[in-house]
Amino acid sequence: MSRHPGQRQSPQRAAQKEQPKTAQVPRRKGAQQHTTKPQGQWRAWLRHHRAMCLDSARRLVHQPVGSVLTMLAIAIALVLPSALWLTLDSAKLVDAELDASATLTAYLDHSVSDAEAGRIQEALSAQPEVSSTHLITADKGMEEFQQALGLDDVLDRLDGNPLPAAVVIAPKQPDPDEMEALAERLRDMSGIEEVRLDLAWIERLRQLSELGRRVTLALAVLFGLGVLLVVGNTIRLAVENRRKEIEVVTLIGATHAFVRRPFLYSGVWYGLGGGLLAWGLLTLGSGWLAAPVAALAKSYGAHYTLPSLGVWGSITLLVCSTLLGWLGAWIAVSRHLAGIRPR
Amino acid sequence: MIVFEHVGKRYGGRFEALAHLNFHIRRGEMVFLTGHSGAGKSSLLRLIMRLERPSRGRVLVAGHDIDRLHSSQLPFYRRQIGVVFQDHQLLFDRSIFHNVALPLEIRGLSPRDTARRVRAALDKVGLLHREKALPIELSGGEQQRVGIARAVVNKPALLLADEPTGNLDPQLSADIMRLFEDFHHIGTTVMIASHDLALIARMHHRILRLSDGRLVGDEGGV
Ligand SMILES: Nc1ncnc2c1ncn2[C@@H]1O[C@H](COP(=O)(O)OP(=O)(O)OP(=O)(O)O)[C@@H](O)[C@H]1O
Ligand SMILES: [Mg+2]
């Protein structure tokens, strides 16, 4: 495909190309020289952009059904990856909470007294890897255990407290390997019977969210291609419909950029329209799901609200959809212009 | 202005539409191109516009081998040539005014200058009163005159016309030829393909005769 020099350059540079050094047919004598100042070229360029922008919008409005169907197809292709991305985004928050809840529990020997337990807790707090500690004495542990089970009278019948005192340790880095190493060292300290950490399920959740991220990325790429195809096909038909016009303007000296411009604006309008529709669908959808999700979360005693796009998310969605529309149009027009030769 | 050097043109590898063409047209000259149907008149004009490329030889316009023009330079080359097409090449979905304005729109003229020049061109071909009409509402001859107005609206240095009077009555044909002569008088190089032997004989300009793609006559040059 041949590139026109004015394309994606400043009009100023395009204006310089207006007077190519080669093959300048000399103006006939007596004719007034048409000297165009760069400023005038800027204005002409802006004028044509404005004209084509409005013209392609008008063409879309004149075929409302077709335009809306194209935009809907784009919107549907955008909604699925966006919704997945939002869900993952909220999963990231859960991730952060998981990190905060990554703790080790050091169970102390039965023989350790409460005073000794306090000293052990201080010693543990002094470790460089440890962020904070929290002591659960044997009595406190029993109390919590009974509350959790709701079986106070049954356990009352046990003689003595079978539970050891424990220190819950929050590490500075919730890194599985470092926590493992820390646990290994703490096991050798006197007064500590056992150190437990349960990382397997955290790891599993991490893998799951990584999987989700990759699936979303793959889907976004696939559906992005879908948008390109939808726009590309629509623009291909538009180019075919205006074939005669393209031939004629090429005959009388229109550049590729000039011919391409109205179609690129059509692509931009399709993309923007599709993006707005997708935004509307996402907003409607999350409004529709909000009540049952909140009720479900409440029944688990949790507080969870559906994520929403927010300002930046909305802007990202619209910019992406507009760019996709533009790109789809660009590919379609470039491919088909090469096949149109004036007769 | 226009030099053909041993130019030949084959279509589809075998058929020779033009062969061994050698001639020189000076700047500001007015030349008629004549010959039977299928002689190669349109093909010759299309070579000058670089809508076709010669299979042999060179075509020079203003001293430049136009075969060497990069495709990105073509639009700017074509803007300097006004062309009246044998089949008009009008756009049927826009008014006469906007058809004639097209070359100016492409060049980015302001709407005010465009309107002024379009009306002047339409006035020259006697169609100013039809500026709002669509081409479909015009007769064949009127459409042809719209094509002529579009070719001259840009005040080109080189004017090519392929059968510009094919659909016109004798009176109108003479008027249109006089219009081309006016352009010739202010220095435009004009080349007109025409069947109308009686009319072009009366005008006393150079005549190139084509027959089966060969130059068989070159008369009346200065
Ligand atoms: N694109 C093409 N492909 C193949 N052959 C062609 C093509 N264009 C023209 N020809 C052939 O070249 C020959 C010259 O055609 P051209 O159109 O130049 O003739 P012409 O002198 O303009 O005729 P007319 O007076 O009827 O317009 C014809 O025999 C035609 O069939
Ligand atoms: Mg012809």
PDB file of C-alpha atoms in Angstrom, chain B residues 15-206:
ATOM      1  CA  PHE B  15      -3.337  -6.200 -28.197  1.00  0.00           C
ATOM      2  CA  GLU B  16      -1.472  -3.068 -29.293  1.00  0.00           C
ATOM      3  CA  ALA B  17      -3.710  -0.051 -28.701  1.00  0.00           C
ATOM      4  CA  LEU B  18      -0.928   2.461 -29.399  1.00  0.00           C
ATOM      5  CA  ALA B  19       2.401   1.994 -31.194  1.00  0.00           C
ATOM      6  CA  HIS B  20       5.457   4.048 -32.192  1.00  0.00           C
ATOM      7  CA  LEU B  21       4.068   7.394 -31.115  1.00  0.00           C
ATOM      8  CA  ASN B  22       6.464  10.330 -31.453  1.00  0.00           C
ATOM      9  CA  PHE B  23       5.301  13.898 -31.140  1.00  0.00           C
ATOM     10  CA  HIS B  24       5.890  17.085 -29.231  1.00  0.00           C
ATOM     11  CA  ILE B  25       3.276  19.564 -28.058  1.00  0.00           C
ATOM     12  CA  ARG B  26       4.587  22.958 -27.093  1.00  0.00           C
ATOM     13  CA  ARG B  27       3.465  24.965 -24.090  1.00  0.00           C
ATOM     14  CA  GLY B  28       0.338  26.980 -24.842  1.00  0.00           C
ATOM     15  CA  GLU B  29      -0.452  25.016 -27.990  1.00  0.00           C
ATOM     16  CA  MET B  30      -3.960  23.912 -28.933  1.00  0.00           C
ATOM     17  CA  VAL B  31      -4.097  20.484 -30.532  1.00  0.00           C
ATOM     18  CA  PHE B  32      -6.907  18.277 -31.819  1.00  0.00           C
ATOM     19  CA  LEU B  33      -6.654  14.524 -31.695  1.00  0.00           C
ATOM     20  CA  THR B  34      -8.783  12.635 -34.172  1.00  0.00           C
ATOM     21  CA  GLY B  35      -9.242   9.138 -35.574  1.00  0.00           C
ATOM     22  CA  HIS B  36     -11.810   6.404 -35.950  1.00  0.00           C
ATOM     23  CA  SER B  37     -13.523   4.843 -32.976  1.00  0.00           C
ATOM     24  CA  GLY B  38     -11.028   2.571 -31.267  1.00  0.00           C
ATOM     25  CA  ALA B  39      -8.055   4.369 -32.808  1.00  0.00           C
ATOM     26  CA  GLY B  40      -6.615   5.010 -29.370  1.00  0.00           C
ATOM     27  CA  LYS B  41      -7.528   8.630 -28.623  1.00  0.00           C
ATOM     28  CA  SER B  42      -8.752   7.978 -25.100  1.00  0.00           C
ATOM     29  CA  SER B  43      -5.795   5.692 -24.421  1.00  0.00           C
ATOM     30  CA  LEU B  44      -3.400   8.463 -25.404  1.00  0.00           C
ATOM     31  CA  LEU B  45      -5.067  10.966 -23.075  1.00  0.00           C
ATOM     32  CA  ARG B  46      -5.052   8.411 -20.260  1.00  0.00           C
ATOM     33  CA  LEU B  47      -1.303   8.019 -20.702  1.00  0.00           C
ATOM     34  CA  ILE B  48      -0.860  11.763 -20.166  1.00  0.00           C
ATOM     35  CA  MET B  49      -2.990  11.629 -17.003  1.00  0.00           C
ATOM     36  CA  ARG B  50      -0.998   8.590 -15.947  1.00  0.00           C
ATOM     37  CA  LEU B  51      -4.135   6.551 -15.572  1.00  0.00           C
ATOM     38  CA  GLU B  52      -2.224   4.054 -17.699  1.00  0.00           C
ATOM     39  CA  ARG B  53       1.507   3.556 -18.024  1.00  0.00           C
ATOM     40  CA  PRO B  54       3.182   3.092 -21.421  1.00  0.00           C
ATOM     41  CA  SER B  55       4.358  -0.417 -22.287  1.00  0.00           C
ATOM     42  CA  ARG B  56       7.214   1.149 -24.249  1.00  0.00           C
ATOM     43  CA  GLY B  57       8.836   4.533 -24.577  1.00  0.00           C
ATOM     44  CA  ARG B  58       8.494   7.597 -22.405  1.00  0.00           C
ATOM     45  CA  VAL B  59       5.885  10.265 -21.841  1.00  0.00           C
ATOM     46  CA  LEU B  60       7.350  13.560 -20.672  1.00  0.00           C
ATOM     47  CA  VAL B  61       5.210  16.342 -19.266  1.00  0.00           C
ATOM     48  CA  ALA B  62       6.933  19.635 -18.495  1.00  0.00           C
ATOM     49  CA  GLY B  63      10.258  17.876 -18.899  1.00  0.00           C
ATOM     50  CA  HIS B  64       9.558  15.073 -16.421  1.00  0.00           C
ATOM     51  CA  ASP B  65       9.144  11.416 -17.199  1.00  0.00           C
ATOM     52  CA  ILE B  66       5.758  10.931 -15.575  1.00  0.00           C
ATOM     53  CA  ASP B  67       6.282   7.184 -15.325  1.00  0.00           C
ATOM     54  CA  ARG B  68       8.793   7.958 -12.578  1.00  0.00           C
ATOM     55  CA  LEU B  69       6.249   9.818 -10.440  1.00  0.00           C
ATOM     56  CA  HIS B  70       5.794   8.197  -7.058  1.00  0.00           C
ATOM     57  CA  SER B  71       2.204   7.248  -6.347  1.00  0.00           C
ATOM     58  CA  SER B  72       2.170   9.801  -3.522  1.00  0.00           C
ATOM     59  CA  GLN B  73       2.968  12.555  -6.034  1.00  0.00           C
ATOM     60  CA  LEU B  74       0.240  11.559  -8.482  1.00  0.00           C
ATOM     61  CA  PRO B  75      -2.589  13.517  -6.836  1.00  0.00           C
ATOM     62  CA  PHE B  76      -0.550  16.710  -7.002  1.00  0.00           C
ATOM     63  CA  TYR B  77       0.347  16.027 -10.622  1.00  0.00           C
ATOM     64  CA  ARG B  78      -3.287  15.416 -11.589  1.00  0.00           C
ATOM     65  CA  ARG B  79      -4.481  18.589  -9.869  1.00  0.00           C
ATOM     66  CA  GLN B  80      -2.596  20.585 -12.453  1.00  0.00           C
ATOM     67  CA  ILE B  81      -4.469  18.996 -15.331  1.00  0.00           C
ATOM     68  CA  GLY B  82      -8.092  19.746 -16.145  1.00  0.00           C
ATOM     69  CA  VAL B  83      -9.794  16.787 -17.764  1.00  0.00           C
ATOM     70  CA  VAL B  84     -13.128  16.467 -19.557  1.00  0.00           C
ATOM     71  CA  PHE B  85     -13.937  12.764 -19.556  1.00  0.00           C
ATOM     72  CA  GLN B  86     -15.677  10.997 -22.420  1.00  0.00           C
ATOM     73  CA  ASP B  87     -18.164   9.558 -19.890  1.00  0.00           C
ATOM     74  CA  HIS B  88     -18.406  12.791 -17.826  1.00  0.00           C
ATOM     75  CA  GLN B  89     -17.507  11.098 -14.498  1.00  0.00           C
ATOM     76  CA  LEU B  90     -20.016  13.177 -12.544  1.00  0.00           C
ATOM     77  CA  LEU B  91     -21.260  12.256  -9.086  1.00  0.00           C
ATOM     78  CA  PHE B  92     -24.991  11.669  -9.259  1.00  0.00           C
ATOM     79  CA  ASP B  93     -25.698  12.165  -5.577  1.00  0.00           C
ATOM     80  CA  ARG B  94     -24.614  15.785  -5.426  1.00  0.00           C
ATOM     81  CA  SER B  95     -25.684  18.965  -7.087  1.00  0.00           C
ATOM     82  CA  ILE B  96     -24.118  20.536 -10.152  1.00  0.00           C
ATOM     83  CA  PHE B  97     -22.552  23.136  -7.902  1.00  0.00           C
ATOM     84  CA  HIS B  98     -20.883  20.522  -5.711  1.00  0.00           C
ATOM     85  CA  ASN B  99     -19.723  18.505  -8.710  1.00  0.00           C
ATOM     86  CA  VAL B 100     -17.938  21.500 -10.129  1.00  0.00           C
ATOM     87  CA  ALA B 101     -16.613  22.460  -6.683  1.00  0.00           C
ATOM     88  CA  LEU B 102     -14.958  19.058  -6.190  1.00  0.00           C
ATOM     89  CA  PRO B 103     -11.465  19.931  -7.518  1.00  0.00           C
ATOM     90  CA  LEU B 104     -11.411  23.048  -5.333  1.00  0.00           C
ATOM     91  CA  GLU B 105     -12.609  21.117  -2.309  1.00  0.00           C
ATOM     92  CA  ILE B 106      -9.746  18.683  -2.832  1.00  0.00           C
ATOM     93  CA  ARG B 107      -7.321  21.588  -2.954  1.00  0.00           C
ATOM     94  CA  GLY B 108      -8.788  23.034   0.218  1.00  0.00           C
ATOM     95  CA  LEU B 109     -10.029  26.377  -1.083  1.00  0.00           C
ATOM     96  CA  SER B 110     -12.164  28.446   1.237  1.00  0.00           C
ATOM     97  CA  PRO B 111     -15.931  28.160   0.678  1.00  0.00           C
ATOM     98  CA  ARG B 112     -16.081  31.782  -0.469  1.00  0.00           C
ATOM     99  CA  ASP B 113     -13.409  31.430  -3.145  1.00  0.00           C
ATOM    100  CA  THR B 114     -14.915  28.103  -4.157  1.00  0.00           C
ATOM    101  CA  ALA B 115     -18.372  29.562  -4.688  1.00  0.00           C
ATOM    102  CA  ARG B 116     -16.973  32.450  -6.696  1.00  0.00           C
ATOM    103  CA  ARG B 117     -14.937  30.216  -9.003  1.00  0.00           C
ATOM    104  CA  VAL B 118     -17.658  27.593  -9.409  1.00  0.00           C
ATOM    105  CA  ARG B 119     -20.187  30.215 -10.463  1.00  0.00           C
ATOM    106  CA  ALA B 120     -17.714  31.721 -12.913  1.00  0.00           C
ATOM    107  CA  ALA B 121     -17.080  28.294 -14.476  1.00  0.00           C
ATOM    108  CA  LEU B 122     -20.784  27.445 -14.641  1.00  0.00           C
ATOM    109  CA  ASP B 123     -21.452  30.814 -16.209  1.00  0.00           C
ATOM    110  CA  LYS B 124     -18.903  30.075 -18.946  1.00  0.00           C
ATOM    111  CA  VAL B 125     -20.723  26.878 -19.954  1.00  0.00           C
ATOM    112  CA  GLY B 126     -24.133  28.554 -19.642  1.00  0.00           C
ATOM    113  CA  LEU B 127     -25.409  26.514 -16.700  1.00  0.00           C
ATOM    114  CA  LEU B 128     -25.352  29.030 -13.868  1.00  0.00           C
ATOM    115  CA  HIS B 129     -29.106  28.811 -13.484  1.00  0.00           C
ATOM    116  CA  ARG B 130     -28.918  25.028 -12.904  1.00  0.00           C
ATOM    117  CA  GLU B 131     -26.380  25.029 -10.067  1.00  0.00           C
ATOM    118  CA  LYS B 132     -28.793  23.421  -7.585  1.00  0.00           C
ATOM    119  CA  ALA B 133     -29.944  20.654  -9.941  1.00  0.00           C
ATOM    120  CA  LEU B 134     -28.732  17.066  -9.723  1.00  0.00           C
ATOM    121  CA  PRO B 135     -26.879  15.660 -12.747  1.00  0.00           C
ATOM    122  CA  ILE B 136     -29.739  13.211 -13.367  1.00  0.00           C
ATOM    123  CA  GLU B 137     -32.072  16.152 -14.033  1.00  0.00           C
ATOM    124  CA  LEU B 138     -29.820  17.361 -16.860  1.00  0.00           C
ATOM    125  CA  SER B 139     -29.683  16.351 -20.510  1.00  0.00           C
ATOM    126  CA  GLY B 140     -26.636  14.532 -21.866  1.00  0.00           C
ATOM    127  CA  GLY B 141     -25.265  17.709 -23.363  1.00  0.00           C
ATOM    128  CA  GLU B 142     -25.808  19.641 -20.149  1.00  0.00           C
ATOM    129  CA  GLN B 143     -24.013  16.955 -18.161  1.00  0.00           C
ATOM    130  CA  GLN B 144     -21.124  17.226 -20.589  1.00  0.00           C
ATOM    131  CA  ARG B 145     -20.948  20.952 -19.990  1.00  0.00           C
ATOM    132  CA  VAL B 146     -20.877  20.362 -16.232  1.00  0.00           C
ATOM    133  CA  GLY B 147     -17.850  18.117 -16.850  1.00  0.00           C
ATOM    134  CA  ILE B 148     -16.236  20.940 -18.819  1.00  0.00           C
ATOM    135  CA  ALA B 149     -16.924  23.440 -16.032  1.00  0.00           C
ATOM    136  CA  ARG B 150     -15.319  21.069 -13.526  1.00  0.00           C
ATOM    137  CA  ALA B 151     -12.245  20.708 -15.755  1.00  0.00           C
ATOM    138  CA  VAL B 152     -11.655  24.444 -16.046  1.00  0.00           C
ATOM    139  CA  VAL B 153     -12.680  25.572 -12.551  1.00  0.00           C
ATOM    140  CA  ASN B 154      -9.163  24.970 -11.254  1.00  0.00           C
ATOM    141  CA  LYS B 155      -7.591  27.128 -14.020  1.00  0.00           C
ATOM    142  CA  PRO B 156      -5.301  24.263 -15.003  1.00  0.00           C
ATOM    143  CA  ALA B 157      -2.086  24.691 -16.980  1.00  0.00           C
ATOM    144  CA  LEU B 158      -3.020  21.728 -19.143  1.00  0.00           C
ATOM    145  CA  LEU B 159      -6.519  20.973 -20.371  1.00  0.00           C
ATOM    146  CA  LEU B 160      -7.388  17.557 -21.820  1.00  0.00           C
ATOM    147  CA  ALA B 161     -10.824  16.919 -23.314  1.00  0.00           C
ATOM    148  CA  ASP B 162     -12.111  13.587 -24.589  1.00  0.00           C
ATOM    149  CA  GLU B 163     -15.026  14.147 -27.005  1.00  0.00           C
ATOM    150  CA  PRO B 164     -16.228  17.279 -25.192  1.00  0.00           C
ATOM    151  CA  THR B 165     -18.825  18.028 -27.859  1.00  0.00           C
ATOM    152  CA  GLY B 166     -20.030  14.487 -28.474  1.00  0.00           C
ATOM    153  CA  ASN B 167     -23.583  15.185 -27.295  1.00  0.00           C
ATOM    154  CA  LEU B 168     -23.923  18.807 -28.263  1.00  0.00           C
ATOM    155  CA  ASP B 169     -25.725  20.442 -31.193  1.00  0.00           C
ATOM    156  CA  PRO B 170     -23.581  22.295 -33.765  1.00  0.00           C
ATOM    157  CA  GLN B 171     -24.242  25.712 -32.261  1.00  0.00           C
ATOM    158  CA  LEU B 172     -23.349  24.644 -28.708  1.00  0.00           C
ATOM    159  CA  SER B 173     -20.347  22.659 -29.987  1.00  0.00           C
ATOM    160  CA  ALA B 174     -18.964  25.773 -31.618  1.00  0.00           C
ATOM    161  CA  ASP B 175     -19.540  27.755 -28.402  1.00  0.00           C
ATOM    162  CA  ILE B 176     -17.709  25.156 -26.328  1.00  0.00           C
ATOM    163  CA  MET B 177     -14.811  25.050 -28.768  1.00  0.00           C
ATOM    164  CA  ARG B 178     -14.579  28.817 -28.496  1.00  0.00           C
ATOM    165  CA  LEU B 179     -14.408  28.424 -24.720  1.00  0.00           C
ATOM    166  CA  PHE B 180     -11.432  26.105 -25.129  1.00  0.00           C
ATOM    167  CA  GLU B 181      -9.891  28.626 -27.503  1.00  0.00           C
ATOM    168  CA  ASP B 182     -10.266  31.314 -24.844  1.00  0.00           C
ATOM    169  CA  PHE B 183      -8.196  29.182 -22.491  1.00  0.00           C
ATOM    170  CA  HIS B 184      -5.673  28.641 -25.263  1.00  0.00           C
ATOM    171  CA  HIS B 185      -5.424  32.406 -25.697  1.00  0.00           C
ATOM    172  CA  ILE B 186      -4.482  32.980 -22.069  1.00  0.00           C
ATOM    173  CA  GLY B 187      -1.699  30.408 -22.329  1.00  0.00           C
ATOM    174  CA  THR B 188      -3.271  27.076 -21.377  1.00  0.00           C
ATOM    175  CA  THR B 189      -2.058  24.031 -23.286  1.00  0.00           C
ATOM    176  CA  VAL B 190      -5.195  22.385 -24.718  1.00  0.00           C
ATOM    177  CA  MET B 191      -5.596  18.905 -26.213  1.00  0.00           C
ATOM    178  CA  ILE B 192      -8.986  17.824 -27.509  1.00  0.00           C
ATOM    179  CA  ALA B 193      -9.975  14.403 -28.867  1.00  0.00           C
ATOM    180  CA  SER B 194     -12.851  14.752 -31.296  1.00  0.00           C
ATOM    181  CA  HIS B 195     -14.709  13.044 -34.133  1.00  0.00           C
ATOM    182  CA  ASP B 196     -16.201  16.274 -35.391  1.00  0.00           C
ATOM    183  CA  LEU B 197     -13.924  16.699 -38.420  1.00  0.00           C
ATOM    184  CA  ALA B 198     -15.913  19.547 -39.968  1.00  0.00           C
ATOM    185  CA  LEU B 199     -15.786  21.578 -36.775  1.00  0.00           C
ATOM    186  CA  ILE B 200     -12.089  21.092 -36.065  1.00  0.00           C
ATOM    187  CA  ALA B 201     -11.161  21.783 -39.696  1.00  0.00           C
ATOM    188  CA  ARG B 202     -12.769  25.213 -39.357  1.00  0.00           C
ATOM    189  CA  MET B 203     -10.707  26.101 -36.314  1.00  0.00           C
ATOM    190  CA  HIS B 204      -7.247  26.072 -37.853  1.00  0.00           C
ATOM    191  CA  HIS B 205      -5.284  24.388 -35.106  1.00  0.00           C
ATOM    192  CA  ARG B 206      -2.844  21.532 -35.191  1.00  0.00           C
TER     193      ARG B 206
END
